[in-house]
Each structure stands twice: as structure tokens, then as C-alpha cells.
Amino acid sequence: RLKNLYRKELFLKKMEISFISDNYRFCRATDNIYKNEILFQLPLEGIISKDTAKQSSIGKYFTPQIEQRLISSVHSLLTSFLLNEMDKGNESEWKFYIDFLPSNYSSFPSFYGEKEYNYLKGTQFLEFLEDKNKDMKKDYDVLVDAIPGFSKYDFNLFKKIREVVGSRVFGVKIKGKSKIILVPFADLLNHKNQISTHWNFNDSTNSFLDKF
């Protein structure tokens, strides 16, 4: 699957993905890593941004008027873009990315079961979850109203992909403008709360960088 990223000039160093099962995989270092060493670099062409989504067939529906009605316009746009790409199957140039999306969503709070909810009774987190689900439903209803045929994606599927987007986006500045982007492979990397790696978008190389 990484062949598609190498075609987009991916630079990857001292890292690999290991699979324990279909639903459990992790990225690990294959050698010692030294300070300021660049581990990952991916040009803009390999990144899914608002601009990427806007140029797609579904992106044309995201007019300023529609975006004003959405609570999370960029997240809704990226979610809709991925749903549309999923429809394309093997014809999608982003299939390699879609294939890496989770197949099980039970670890996302929005999909917690009764057992998890019982643990959270009496906490503000349940109120947060309720508000979050309401906001996602509002955005979903706006899209169903604005985009012909969007209702073929039921709310449960929309919510899954929306959670993927929310958990994987990076905030960067590209040519001085704040952007929210999805970066294949880089979004598989987990960090401690006190991170030891640093990522940003480098305008001179027009690439997303991750270094130690």
C-alpha cells in the first residue's frame, strides 16, 4: 500500500508498520533515532487538504452559504470527500489511504457501548459526547439537504468517518495560512503527551515533515 505514497515521493526513514491482526497495527522504529533527524516527508500532492476536497465532485456543493450552516465545515468537507472516494472503490486514487482506515470503531467514545457509558455516569464527559453527537447530526442533516443523494450514507457511517477525520487531522500553516490536513501514514504515529517529535509544513520543500 505504501507504493502509492512512494509514487507521491514519500520519504520514510527508520520506521515501519507492523500488523498484529487486521484491526491492530502499530508503527515502530527500526533503528536508533537522533535529534533533528527527519523521519517522514510527504509532498503536498500526497496530502488531503480542504483544497483537495474542494476540487472534487462533491466539493462543489460546499458553497460559502452551505459552509455557514455547518458547525464544523472543514471536518464535514473532508468527511464527505472520503465517503465519496470510498464509493469509487478501486478507481479512487486515495484507496490506499481508505484501506488503512479502522474497521472497528468501538474505541471511539461516540461508539461506546452500555458498559462504557455506565462507567461514565455522572461525569461531564457524557454531556460532551451528547453535544458532539448532536453537532454531527446537525451537520449531517445539512449535507443531506444540500447534496443530492447524500442520504445514501447513513448517519452511522457518516459519524464513523467524521470521527476518523477528527482524530487524524493535523493543523499546519501553508504559505502563512492555517490549514487542516490529513496526512497518510503520518496519522498512524502515536506520541506521548509530552511529545518528542515535531511536525510542520515546510514551504520551501512544499512538504509535510516529521522529525525527532
JSON list of C-alpha atoms in Angstrom, two decimals:
[
{"chain": "A", "resi": 1, "resn": "ARG", "atom": "CA", "xyz": [0.00, 0.00, 0.00]},
{"chain": "A", "resi": 2, "resn": "LEU", "atom": "CA", "xyz": [2.93, 2.35, 0.60]},
{"chain": "A", "resi": 3, "resn": "LYS", "atom": "CA", "xyz": [3.79, 2.07, -3.09]},
{"chain": "A", "resi": 4, "resn": "ASN", "atom": "CA", "xyz": [1.16, 4.72, -3.77]},
{"chain": "A", "resi": 5, "resn": "LEU", "atom": "CA", "xyz": [2.84, 7.09, -1.33]},
{"chain": "A", "resi": 6, "resn": "TYR", "atom": "CA", "xyz": [6.27, 6.42, -2.78]},
{"chain": "A", "resi": 7, "resn": "ARG", "atom": "CA", "xyz": [4.82, 7.41, -6.15]},
{"chain": "A", "resi": 8, "resn": "LYS", "atom": "CA", "xyz": [3.94, 10.69, -4.47]},
{"chain": "A", "resi": 9, "resn": "GLU", "atom": "CA", "xyz": [7.59, 11.00, -3.40]},
{"chain": "A", "resi": 10, "resn": "LEU", "atom": "CA", "xyz": [7.24, 9.83, 0.19]},
{"chain": "A", "resi": 11, "resn": "PHE", "atom": "CA", "xyz": [10.46, 9.90, 2.20]},
{"chain": "A", "resi": 12, "resn": "LEU", "atom": "CA", "xyz": [10.39, 7.42, 5.09]},
{"chain": "A", "resi": 13, "resn": "LYS", "atom": "CA", "xyz": [13.29, 6.58, 7.36]},
{"chain": "A", "resi": 14, "resn": "LYS", "atom": "CA", "xyz": [13.77, 4.12, 10.22]},
{"chain": "A", "resi": 15, "resn": "MET", "atom": "CA", "xyz": [10.05, 3.35, 10.56]},
{"chain": "A", "resi": 16, "resn": "GLU", "atom": "CA", "xyz": [7.76, 0.52, 9.55]},
{"chain": "A", "resi": 17, "resn": "ILE", "atom": "CA", "xyz": [4.18, -0.63, 10.12]},
{"chain": "A", "resi": 18, "resn": "SER", "atom": "CA", "xyz": [3.73, -3.94, 11.94]},
{"chain": "A", "resi": 19, "resn": "PHE", "atom": "CA", "xyz": [0.45, -5.87, 11.85]},
{"chain": "A", "resi": 20, "resn": "ILE", "atom": "CA", "xyz": [-0.69, -7.98, 14.82]},
{"chain": "A", "resi": 21, "resn": "SER", "atom": "CA", "xyz": [-4.17, -8.51, 13.37]},
{"chain": "A", "resi": 22, "resn": "ASP", "atom": "CA", "xyz": [-6.48, -6.90, 10.80]},
{"chain": "A", "resi": 23, "resn": "ASN", "atom": "CA", "xyz": [-7.65, -4.42, 13.44]},
{"chain": "A", "resi": 24, "resn": "TYR", "atom": "CA", "xyz": [-4.41, -3.84, 15.32]},
{"chain": "A", "resi": 25, "resn": "ARG", "atom": "CA", "xyz": [-1.31, -2.35, 13.80]},
{"chain": "A", "resi": 26, "resn": "PHE", "atom": "CA", "xyz": [1.39, -0.03, 15.00]},
{"chain": "A", "resi": 27, "resn": "CYS", "atom": "CA", "xyz": [4.31, 1.96, 13.69]},
{"chain": "A", "resi": 28, "resn": "ARG", "atom": "CA", "xyz": [7.71, 1.24, 15.18]},
{"chain": "A", "resi": 29, "resn": "ALA", "atom": "CA", "xyz": [11.27, 2.46, 14.84]},
{"chain": "A", "resi": 30, "resn": "THR", "atom": "CA", "xyz": [13.67, 0.10, 13.10]},
{"chain": "A", "resi": 31, "resn": "ASP", "atom": "CA", "xyz": [16.87, 1.82, 14.27]},
{"chain": "A", "resi": 32, "resn": "ASN", "atom": "CA", "xyz": [18.18, 4.45, 16.67]},
{"chain": "A", "resi": 33, "resn": "ILE", "atom": "CA", "xyz": [16.75, 7.91, 16.02]},
{"chain": "A", "resi": 34, "resn": "TYR", "atom": "CA", "xyz": [18.80, 11.04, 16.62]},
{"chain": "A", "resi": 35, "resn": "LYS", "atom": "CA", "xyz": [17.82, 14.61, 17.44]},
{"chain": "A", "resi": 36, "resn": "ASN", "atom": "CA", "xyz": [16.61, 16.71, 14.45]},
{"chain": "A", "resi": 37, "resn": "GLU", "atom": "CA", "xyz": [16.61, 13.67, 12.20]},
{"chain": "A", "resi": 38, "resn": "ILE", "atom": "CA", "xyz": [13.84, 13.83, 9.58]},
{"chain": "A", "resi": 39, "resn": "LEU", "atom": "CA", "xyz": [11.83, 10.61, 9.71]},
{"chain": "A", "resi": 40, "resn": "PHE", "atom": "CA", "xyz": [8.98, 11.38, 7.35]},
{"chain": "A", "resi": 41, "resn": "GLN", "atom": "CA", "xyz": [8.42, 13.76, 4.46]},
{"chain": "A", "resi": 42, "resn": "LEU", "atom": "CA", "xyz": [5.44, 13.87, 2.10]},
{"chain": "A", "resi": 43, "resn": "PRO", "atom": "CA", "xyz": [4.84, 16.46, -0.63]},
{"chain": "A", "resi": 44, "resn": "LEU", "atom": "CA", "xyz": [1.57, 18.37, -0.79]},
{"chain": "A", "resi": 45, "resn": "GLU", "atom": "CA", "xyz": [0.36, 16.11, -3.63]},
{"chain": "A", "resi": 46, "resn": "GLY", "atom": "CA", "xyz": [0.14, 13.21, -1.17]},
{"chain": "A", "resi": 47, "resn": "ILE", "atom": "CA", "xyz": [-1.88, 15.16, 1.41]},
{"chain": "A", "resi": 48, "resn": "ILE", "atom": "CA", "xyz": [-5.66, 15.52, 1.65]},
{"chain": "A", "resi": 49, "resn": "SER", "atom": "CA", "xyz": [-6.48, 19.16, 2.33]},
{"chain": "A", "resi": 50, "resn": "LYS", "atom": "CA", "xyz": [-9.53, 21.40, 2.08]},
{"chain": "A", "resi": 51, "resn": "ASP", "atom": "CA", "xyz": [-8.29, 22.39, -1.37]},
{"chain": "A", "resi": 52, "resn": "THR", "atom": "CA", "xyz": [-8.05, 18.72, -2.42]},
{"chain": "A", "resi": 53, "resn": "ALA", "atom": "CA", "xyz": [-11.63, 18.10, -1.27]},
{"chain": "A", "resi": 54, "resn": "LYS", "atom": "CA", "xyz": [-12.95, 21.35, -2.77]},
{"chain": "A", "resi": 55, "resn": "GLN", "atom": "CA", "xyz": [-11.70, 20.32, -6.21]},
{"chain": "A", "resi": 56, "resn": "SER", "atom": "CA", "xyz": [-13.59, 17.01, -6.08]},
{"chain": "A", "resi": 57, "resn": "SER", "atom": "CA", "xyz": [-17.06, 16.37, -7.47]},
{"chain": "A", "resi": 58, "resn": "ILE", "atom": "CA", "xyz": [-18.61, 16.57, -4.02]},
{"chain": "A", "resi": 59, "resn": "GLY", "atom": "CA", "xyz": [-16.60, 19.63, -3.03]},
{"chain": "A", "resi": 60, "resn": "LYS", "atom": "CA", "xyz": [-18.58, 21.88, -5.40]},
{"chain": "A", "resi": 61, "resn": "TYR", "atom": "CA", "xyz": [-21.55, 21.67, -3.05]},
{"chain": "A", "resi": 62, "resn": "PHE", "atom": "CA", "xyz": [-19.61, 23.30, -0.24]},
{"chain": "A", "resi": 63, "resn": "THR", "atom": "CA", "xyz": [-20.51, 26.86, -1.11]},
{"chain": "A", "resi": 64, "resn": "PRO", "atom": "CA", "xyz": [-19.99, 29.70, 1.40]},
{"chain": "A", "resi": 65, "resn": "GLN", "atom": "CA", "xyz": [-23.72, 29.59, 2.10]},
{"chain": "A", "resi": 66, "resn": "ILE", "atom": "CA", "xyz": [-23.61, 25.88, 2.99]},
{"chain": "A", "resi": 67, "resn": "GLU", "atom": "CA", "xyz": [-20.41, 26.24, 4.99]},
{"chain": "A", "resi": 68, "resn": "GLN", "atom": "CA", "xyz": [-22.05, 28.92, 7.13]},
{"chain": "A", "resi": 69, "resn": "ARG", "atom": "CA", "xyz": [-24.78, 26.45, 8.06]},
{"chain": "A", "resi": 70, "resn": "LEU", "atom": "CA", "xyz": [-22.28, 23.80, 9.16]},
{"chain": "A", "resi": 71, "resn": "ILE", "atom": "CA", "xyz": [-20.91, 23.63, 12.69]},
{"chain": "A", "resi": 72, "resn": "SER", "atom": "CA", "xyz": [-17.65, 22.01, 11.50]},
{"chain": "A", "resi": 73, "resn": "SER", "atom": "CA", "xyz": [-17.39, 22.92, 7.85]},
{"chain": "A", "resi": 74, "resn": "VAL", "atom": "CA", "xyz": [-13.84, 21.68, 7.13]},
{"chain": "A", "resi": 75, "resn": "HIS", "atom": "CA", "xyz": [-14.34, 18.41, 9.01]},
{"chain": "A", "resi": 76, "resn": "SER", "atom": "CA", "xyz": [-17.65, 17.88, 7.19]},
{"chain": "A", "resi": 77, "resn": "LEU", "atom": "CA", "xyz": [-15.97, 18.58, 3.85]},
{"chain": "A", "resi": 78, "resn": "LEU", "atom": "CA", "xyz": [-13.14, 16.12, 4.49]},
{"chain": "A", "resi": 79, "resn": "THR", "atom": "CA", "xyz": [-15.64, 13.52, 5.73]},
{"chain": "A", "resi": 80, "resn": "SER", "atom": "CA", "xyz": [-17.78, 13.93, 2.61]},
{"chain": "A", "resi": 81, "resn": "PHE", "atom": "CA", "xyz": [-14.69, 13.71, 0.42]},
{"chain": "A", "resi": 82, "resn": "LEU", "atom": "CA", "xyz": [-13.63, 10.40, 1.99]},
{"chain": "A", "resi": 83, "resn": "LEU", "atom": "CA", "xyz": [-17.15, 8.97, 1.72]},
{"chain": "A", "resi": 84, "resn": "ASN", "atom": "CA", "xyz": [-17.21, 9.90, -1.96]},
{"chain": "A", "resi": 85, "resn": "GLU", "atom": "CA", "xyz": [-13.78, 8.33, -2.51]},
{"chain": "A", "resi": 86, "resn": "MET", "atom": "CA", "xyz": [-14.93, 5.15, -0.76]},
{"chain": "A", "resi": 87, "resn": "ASP", "atom": "CA", "xyz": [-17.73, 4.95, -3.34]},
{"chain": "A", "resi": 88, "resn": "LYS", "atom": "CA", "xyz": [-15.17, 4.86, -6.14]},
{"chain": "A", "resi": 89, "resn": "GLY", "atom": "CA", "xyz": [-13.60, 1.64, -4.88]},
{"chain": "A", "resi": 90, "resn": "ASN", "atom": "CA", "xyz": [-10.51, 0.67, -6.87]},
{"chain": "A", "resi": 91, "resn": "GLU", "atom": "CA", "xyz": [-10.90, 3.75, -9.05]},
{"chain": "A", "resi": 92, "resn": "SER", "atom": "CA", "xyz": [-10.07, 6.09, -6.18]},
{"chain": "A", "resi": 93, "resn": "GLU", "atom": "CA", "xyz": [-6.52, 7.43, -6.13]},
{"chain": "A", "resi": 94, "resn": "TRP", "atom": "CA", "xyz": [-6.88, 7.50, -2.32]},
{"chain": "A", "resi": 95, "resn": "LYS", "atom": "CA", "xyz": [-7.85, 3.83, -1.98]},
{"chain": "A", "resi": 96, "resn": "PHE", "atom": "CA", "xyz": [-4.53, 3.08, -0.29]},
{"chain": "A", "resi": 97, "resn": "TYR", "atom": "CA", "xyz": [-5.48, 5.57, 2.43]},
{"chain": "A", "resi": 98, "resn": "ILE", "atom": "CA", "xyz": [-9.07, 4.38, 2.78]},
{"chain": "A", "resi": 99, "resn": "ASP", "atom": "CA", "xyz": [-7.82, 0.80, 3.17]},
{"chain": "A", "resi": 100, "resn": "PHE", "atom": "CA", "xyz": [-5.91, 1.91, 6.28]},
{"chain": "A", "resi": 101, "resn": "LEU", "atom": "CA", "xyz": [-8.98, 3.36, 7.99]},
{"chain": "A", "resi": 102, "resn": "PRO", "atom": "CA", "xyz": [-10.26, 1.48, 11.05]},
{"chain": "A", "resi": 103, "resn": "SER", "atom": "CA", "xyz": [-12.60, -1.44, 10.57]},
{"chain": "A", "resi": 104, "resn": "ASN", "atom": "CA", "xyz": [-13.72, -1.31, 14.19]},
{"chain": "A", "resi": 105, "resn": "TYR", "atom": "CA", "xyz": [-14.86, 1.91, 15.88]},
{"chain": "A", "resi": 106, "resn": "SER", "atom": "CA", "xyz": [-15.65, 0.65, 19.38]},
{"chain": "A", "resi": 107, "resn": "SER", "atom": "CA", "xyz": [-12.68, 2.55, 20.84]},
{"chain": "A", "resi": 108, "resn": "PHE", "atom": "CA", "xyz": [-14.15, 5.90, 19.73]},
{"chain": "A", "resi": 109, "resn": "PRO", "atom": "CA", "xyz": [-16.24, 7.46, 22.54]},
{"chain": "A", "resi": 110, "resn": "SER", "atom": "CA", "xyz": [-19.13, 8.14, 20.14]},
{"chain": "A", "resi": 111, "resn": "PHE", "atom": "CA", "xyz": [-19.45, 4.37, 19.70]},
{"chain": "A", "resi": 112, "resn": "TYR", "atom": "CA", "xyz": [-19.08, 3.31, 23.31]},
{"chain": "A", "resi": 113, "resn": "GLY", "atom": "CA", "xyz": [-21.42, 0.58, 24.48]},
{"chain": "A", "resi": 114, "resn": "GLU", "atom": "CA", "xyz": [-23.57, 0.33, 27.61]},
{"chain": "A", "resi": 115, "resn": "LYS", "atom": "CA", "xyz": [-20.65, -0.92, 29.70]},
{"chain": "A", "resi": 116, "resn": "GLU", "atom": "CA", "xyz": [-18.50, 2.14, 28.93]},
{"chain": "A", "resi": 117, "resn": "TYR", "atom": "CA", "xyz": [-21.44, 4.51, 29.44]},
{"chain": "A", "resi": 118, "resn": "ASN", "atom": "CA", "xyz": [-22.08, 3.03, 32.89]},
{"chain": "A", "resi": 119, "resn": "TYR", "atom": "CA", "xyz": [-18.50, 3.81, 33.86]},
{"chain": "A", "resi": 120, "resn": "LEU", "atom": "CA", "xyz": [-19.02, 7.42, 32.77]},
{"chain": "A", "resi": 121, "resn": "LYS", "atom": "CA", "xyz": [-22.33, 8.05, 34.55]},
{"chain": "A", "resi": 122, "resn": "GLY", "atom": "CA", "xyz": [-22.33, 11.32, 36.44]},
{"chain": "A", "resi": 123, "resn": "THR", "atom": "CA", "xyz": [-19.37, 12.80, 34.52]},
{"chain": "A", "resi": 124, "resn": "GLN", "atom": "CA", "xyz": [-19.31, 15.84, 32.26]},
{"chain": "A", "resi": 125, "resn": "PHE", "atom": "CA", "xyz": [-17.83, 13.67, 29.54]},
{"chain": "A", "resi": 126, "resn": "LEU", "atom": "CA", "xyz": [-21.26, 12.18, 28.81]},
{"chain": "A", "resi": 127, "resn": "GLU", "atom": "CA", "xyz": [-22.64, 15.70, 28.29]},
{"chain": "A", "resi": 128, "resn": "PHE", "atom": "CA", "xyz": [-19.74, 16.41, 25.95]},
{"chain": "A", "resi": 129, "resn": "LEU", "atom": "CA", "xyz": [-20.49, 13.24, 23.97]},
{"chain": "A", "resi": 130, "resn": "GLU", "atom": "CA", "xyz": [-24.16, 14.10, 23.72]},
{"chain": "A", "resi": 131, "resn": "ASP", "atom": "CA", "xyz": [-23.39, 17.60, 22.45]},
{"chain": "A", "resi": 132, "resn": "LYS", "atom": "CA", "xyz": [-20.85, 16.23, 19.99]},
{"chain": "A", "resi": 133, "resn": "ASN", "atom": "CA", "xyz": [-23.32, 13.72, 18.57]},
{"chain": "A", "resi": 134, "resn": "LYS", "atom": "CA", "xyz": [-25.95, 16.44, 18.23]},
{"chain": "A", "resi": 135, "resn": "ASP", "atom": "CA", "xyz": [-23.50, 18.66, 16.35]},
{"chain": "A", "resi": 136, "resn": "MET", "atom": "CA", "xyz": [-22.54, 15.83, 13.98]},
{"chain": "A", "resi": 137, "resn": "LYS", "atom": "CA", "xyz": [-26.22, 15.08, 13.34]},
{"chain": "A", "resi": 138, "resn": "LYS", "atom": "CA", "xyz": [-26.91, 18.74, 12.57]},
{"chain": "A", "resi": 139, "resn": "ASP", "atom": "CA", "xyz": [-24.07, 18.82, 10.04]},
{"chain": "A", "resi": 140, "resn": "TYR", "atom": "CA", "xyz": [-25.22, 15.52, 8.55]},
{"chain": "A", "resi": 141, "resn": "ASP", "atom": "CA", "xyz": [-28.77, 16.86, 8.10]},
{"chain": "A", "resi": 142, "resn": "VAL", "atom": "CA", "xyz": [-27.44, 19.99, 6.37]},
{"chain": "A", "resi": 143, "resn": "LEU", "atom": "CA", "xyz": [-25.44, 17.84, 3.93]},
{"chain": "A", "resi": 144, "resn": "VAL", "atom": "CA", "xyz": [-28.41, 15.55, 3.21]},
{"chain": "A", "resi": 145, "resn": "ASP", "atom": "CA", "xyz": [-30.44, 18.65, 2.41]},
{"chain": "A", "resi": 146, "resn": "ALA", "atom": "CA", "xyz": [-27.73, 20.29, 0.27]},
{"chain": "A", "resi": 147, "resn": "ILE", "atom": "CA", "xyz": [-26.11, 17.40, -1.63]},
{"chain": "A", "resi": 148, "resn": "PRO", "atom": "CA", "xyz": [-28.22, 15.22, -3.96]},
{"chain": "A", "resi": 149, "resn": "GLY", "atom": "CA", "xyz": [-28.02, 11.56, -2.99]},
{"chain": "A", "resi": 150, "resn": "PHE", "atom": "CA", "xyz": [-26.04, 12.18, 0.22]},
{"chain": "A", "resi": 151, "resn": "SER", "atom": "CA", "xyz": [-28.63, 10.25, 2.22]},
{"chain": "A", "resi": 152, "resn": "LYS", "atom": "CA", "xyz": [-27.17, 7.01, 0.80]},
{"chain": "A", "resi": 153, "resn": "TYR", "atom": "CA", "xyz": [-24.59, 7.45, 3.53]},
{"chain": "A", "resi": 154, "resn": "ASP", "atom": "CA", "xyz": [-26.47, 6.73, 6.74]},
{"chain": "A", "resi": 155, "resn": "PHE", "atom": "CA", "xyz": [-25.67, 8.77, 9.82]},
{"chain": "A", "resi": 156, "resn": "ASN", "atom": "CA", "xyz": [-23.79, 5.92, 11.47]},
{"chain": "A", "resi": 157, "resn": "LEU", "atom": "CA", "xyz": [-21.33, 5.71, 8.55]},
{"chain": "A", "resi": 158, "resn": "PHE", "atom": "CA", "xyz": [-21.01, 9.49, 8.39]},
{"chain": "A", "resi": 159, "resn": "LYS", "atom": "CA", "xyz": [-20.24, 9.55, 12.11]},
{"chain": "A", "resi": 160, "resn": "LYS", "atom": "CA", "xyz": [-17.54, 6.88, 11.73]},
{"chain": "A", "resi": 161, "resn": "ILE", "atom": "CA", "xyz": [-15.70, 8.77, 9.01]},
{"chain": "A", "resi": 162, "resn": "ARG", "atom": "CA", "xyz": [-16.24, 12.05, 10.82]},
{"chain": "A", "resi": 163, "resn": "GLU", "atom": "CA", "xyz": [-14.54, 10.53, 13.86]},
{"chain": "A", "resi": 164, "resn": "VAL", "atom": "CA", "xyz": [-11.67, 9.35, 11.66]},
{"chain": "A", "resi": 165, "resn": "VAL", "atom": "CA", "xyz": [-11.19, 12.88, 10.38]},
{"chain": "A", "resi": 166, "resn": "GLY", "atom": "CA", "xyz": [-11.41, 14.42, 13.84]},
{"chain": "A", "resi": 167, "resn": "SER", "atom": "CA", "xyz": [-8.85, 12.02, 15.29]},
{"chain": "A", "resi": 168, "resn": "ARG", "atom": "CA", "xyz": [-6.34, 12.24, 12.44]},
{"chain": "A", "resi": 169, "resn": "VAL", "atom": "CA", "xyz": [-6.17, 15.82, 11.20]},
{"chain": "A", "resi": 170, "resn": "PHE", "atom": "CA", "xyz": [-3.08, 17.98, 11.58]},
{"chain": "A", "resi": 171, "resn": "GLY", "atom": "CA", "xyz": [-3.20, 21.74, 11.93]},
{"chain": "A", "resi": 172, "resn": "VAL", "atom": "CA", "xyz": [-0.42, 23.44, 9.95]},
{"chain": "A", "resi": 173, "resn": "LYS", "atom": "CA", "xyz": [0.39, 26.69, 8.23]},
{"chain": "A", "resi": 174, "resn": "ILE", "atom": "CA", "xyz": [0.95, 26.55, 4.48]},
{"chain": "A", "resi": 175, "resn": "LYS", "atom": "CA", "xyz": [2.29, 29.76, 2.99]},
{"chain": "A", "resi": 176, "resn": "GLY", "atom": "CA", "xyz": [1.14, 31.63, 6.08]},
{"chain": "A", "resi": 177, "resn": "LYS", "atom": "CA", "xyz": [-2.43, 30.29, 6.05]},
{"chain": "A", "resi": 178, "resn": "SER", "atom": "CA", "xyz": [-3.79, 27.92, 8.68]},
{"chain": "A", "resi": 179, "resn": "LYS", "atom": "CA", "xyz": [-4.86, 24.59, 7.18]},
{"chain": "A", "resi": 180, "resn": "ILE", "atom": "CA", "xyz": [-6.37, 21.36, 8.46]},
{"chain": "A", "resi": 181, "resn": "ILE", "atom": "CA", "xyz": [-4.98, 18.37, 6.57]},
{"chain": "A", "resi": 182, "resn": "LEU", "atom": "CA", "xyz": [-4.97, 14.58, 6.51]},
{"chain": "A", "resi": 183, "resn": "VAL", "atom": "CA", "xyz": [-1.50, 13.09, 6.08]},
{"chain": "A", "resi": 184, "resn": "PRO", "atom": "CA", "xyz": [-1.35, 9.40, 5.07]},
{"chain": "A", "resi": 185, "resn": "PHE", "atom": "CA", "xyz": [0.98, 7.28, 7.23]},
{"chain": "A", "resi": 186, "resn": "ALA", "atom": "CA", "xyz": [1.88, 10.21, 9.50]},
{"chain": "A", "resi": 187, "resn": "ASP", "atom": "CA", "xyz": [-1.55, 9.90, 11.12]},
{"chain": "A", "resi": 188, "resn": "LEU", "atom": "CA", "xyz": [-0.66, 6.37, 12.23]},
{"chain": "A", "resi": 189, "resn": "LEU", "atom": "CA", "xyz": [2.03, 7.71, 14.54]},
{"chain": "A", "resi": 190, "resn": "ASN", "atom": "CA", "xyz": [1.20, 7.95, 18.24]},
{"chain": "A", "resi": 191, "resn": "HIS", "atom": "CA", "xyz": [3.03, 10.24, 20.61]},
{"chain": "A", "resi": 192, "resn": "LYS", "atom": "CA", "xyz": [3.25, 10.57, 24.37]},
{"chain": "A", "resi": 193, "resn": "ASN", "atom": "CA", "xyz": [1.52, 13.58, 25.91]},
{"chain": "A", "resi": 194, "resn": "GLN", "atom": "CA", "xyz": [4.93, 15.19, 26.12]},
{"chain": "A", "resi": 195, "resn": "ILE", "atom": "CA", "xyz": [5.89, 14.61, 22.51]},
{"chain": "A", "resi": 196, "resn": "SER", "atom": "CA", "xyz": [9.48, 14.11, 21.43]},
{"chain": "A", "resi": 197, "resn": "THR", "atom": "CA", "xyz": [8.78, 14.50, 17.73]},
{"chain": "A", "resi": 198, "resn": "HIS", "atom": "CA", "xyz": [7.93, 17.69, 15.85]},
{"chain": "A", "resi": 199, "resn": "TRP", "atom": "CA", "xyz": [5.92, 18.13, 12.68]},
{"chain": "A", "resi": 200, "resn": "ASN", "atom": "CA", "xyz": [5.17, 21.06, 10.41]},
{"chain": "A", "resi": 201, "resn": "PHE", "atom": "CA", "xyz": [4.68, 22.00, 6.78]},
{"chain": "A", "resi": 202, "resn": "ASN", "atom": "CA", "xyz": [7.82, 23.27, 5.06]},
{"chain": "A", "resi": 203, "resn": "ASP", "atom": "CA", "xyz": [7.01, 25.83, 2.38]},
{"chain": "A", "resi": 204, "resn": "SER", "atom": "CA", "xyz": [10.45, 25.62, 0.79]},
{"chain": "A", "resi": 205, "resn": "THR", "atom": "CA", "xyz": [10.08, 21.89, 0.04]},
{"chain": "A", "resi": 206, "resn": "ASN", "atom": "CA", "xyz": [6.27, 22.09, -0.20]},
{"chain": "A", "resi": 207, "resn": "SER", "atom": "CA", "xyz": [6.13, 19.04, 2.10]},
{"chain": "A", "resi": 208, "resn": "PHE", "atom": "CA", "xyz": [4.86, 17.86, 5.47]},
{"chain": "A", "resi": 209, "resn": "LEU", "atom": "CA", "xyz": [7.77, 16.93, 7.75]},
{"chain": "A", "resi": 210, "resn": "ASP", "atom": "CA", "xyz": [8.01, 14.86, 10.92]},
{"chain": "A", "resi": 211, "resn": "LYS", "atom": "CA", "xyz": [11.32, 14.83, 12.77]},
{"chain": "A", "resi": 212, "resn": "PHE", "atom": "CA", "xyz": [12.69, 13.87, 16.17]}
]
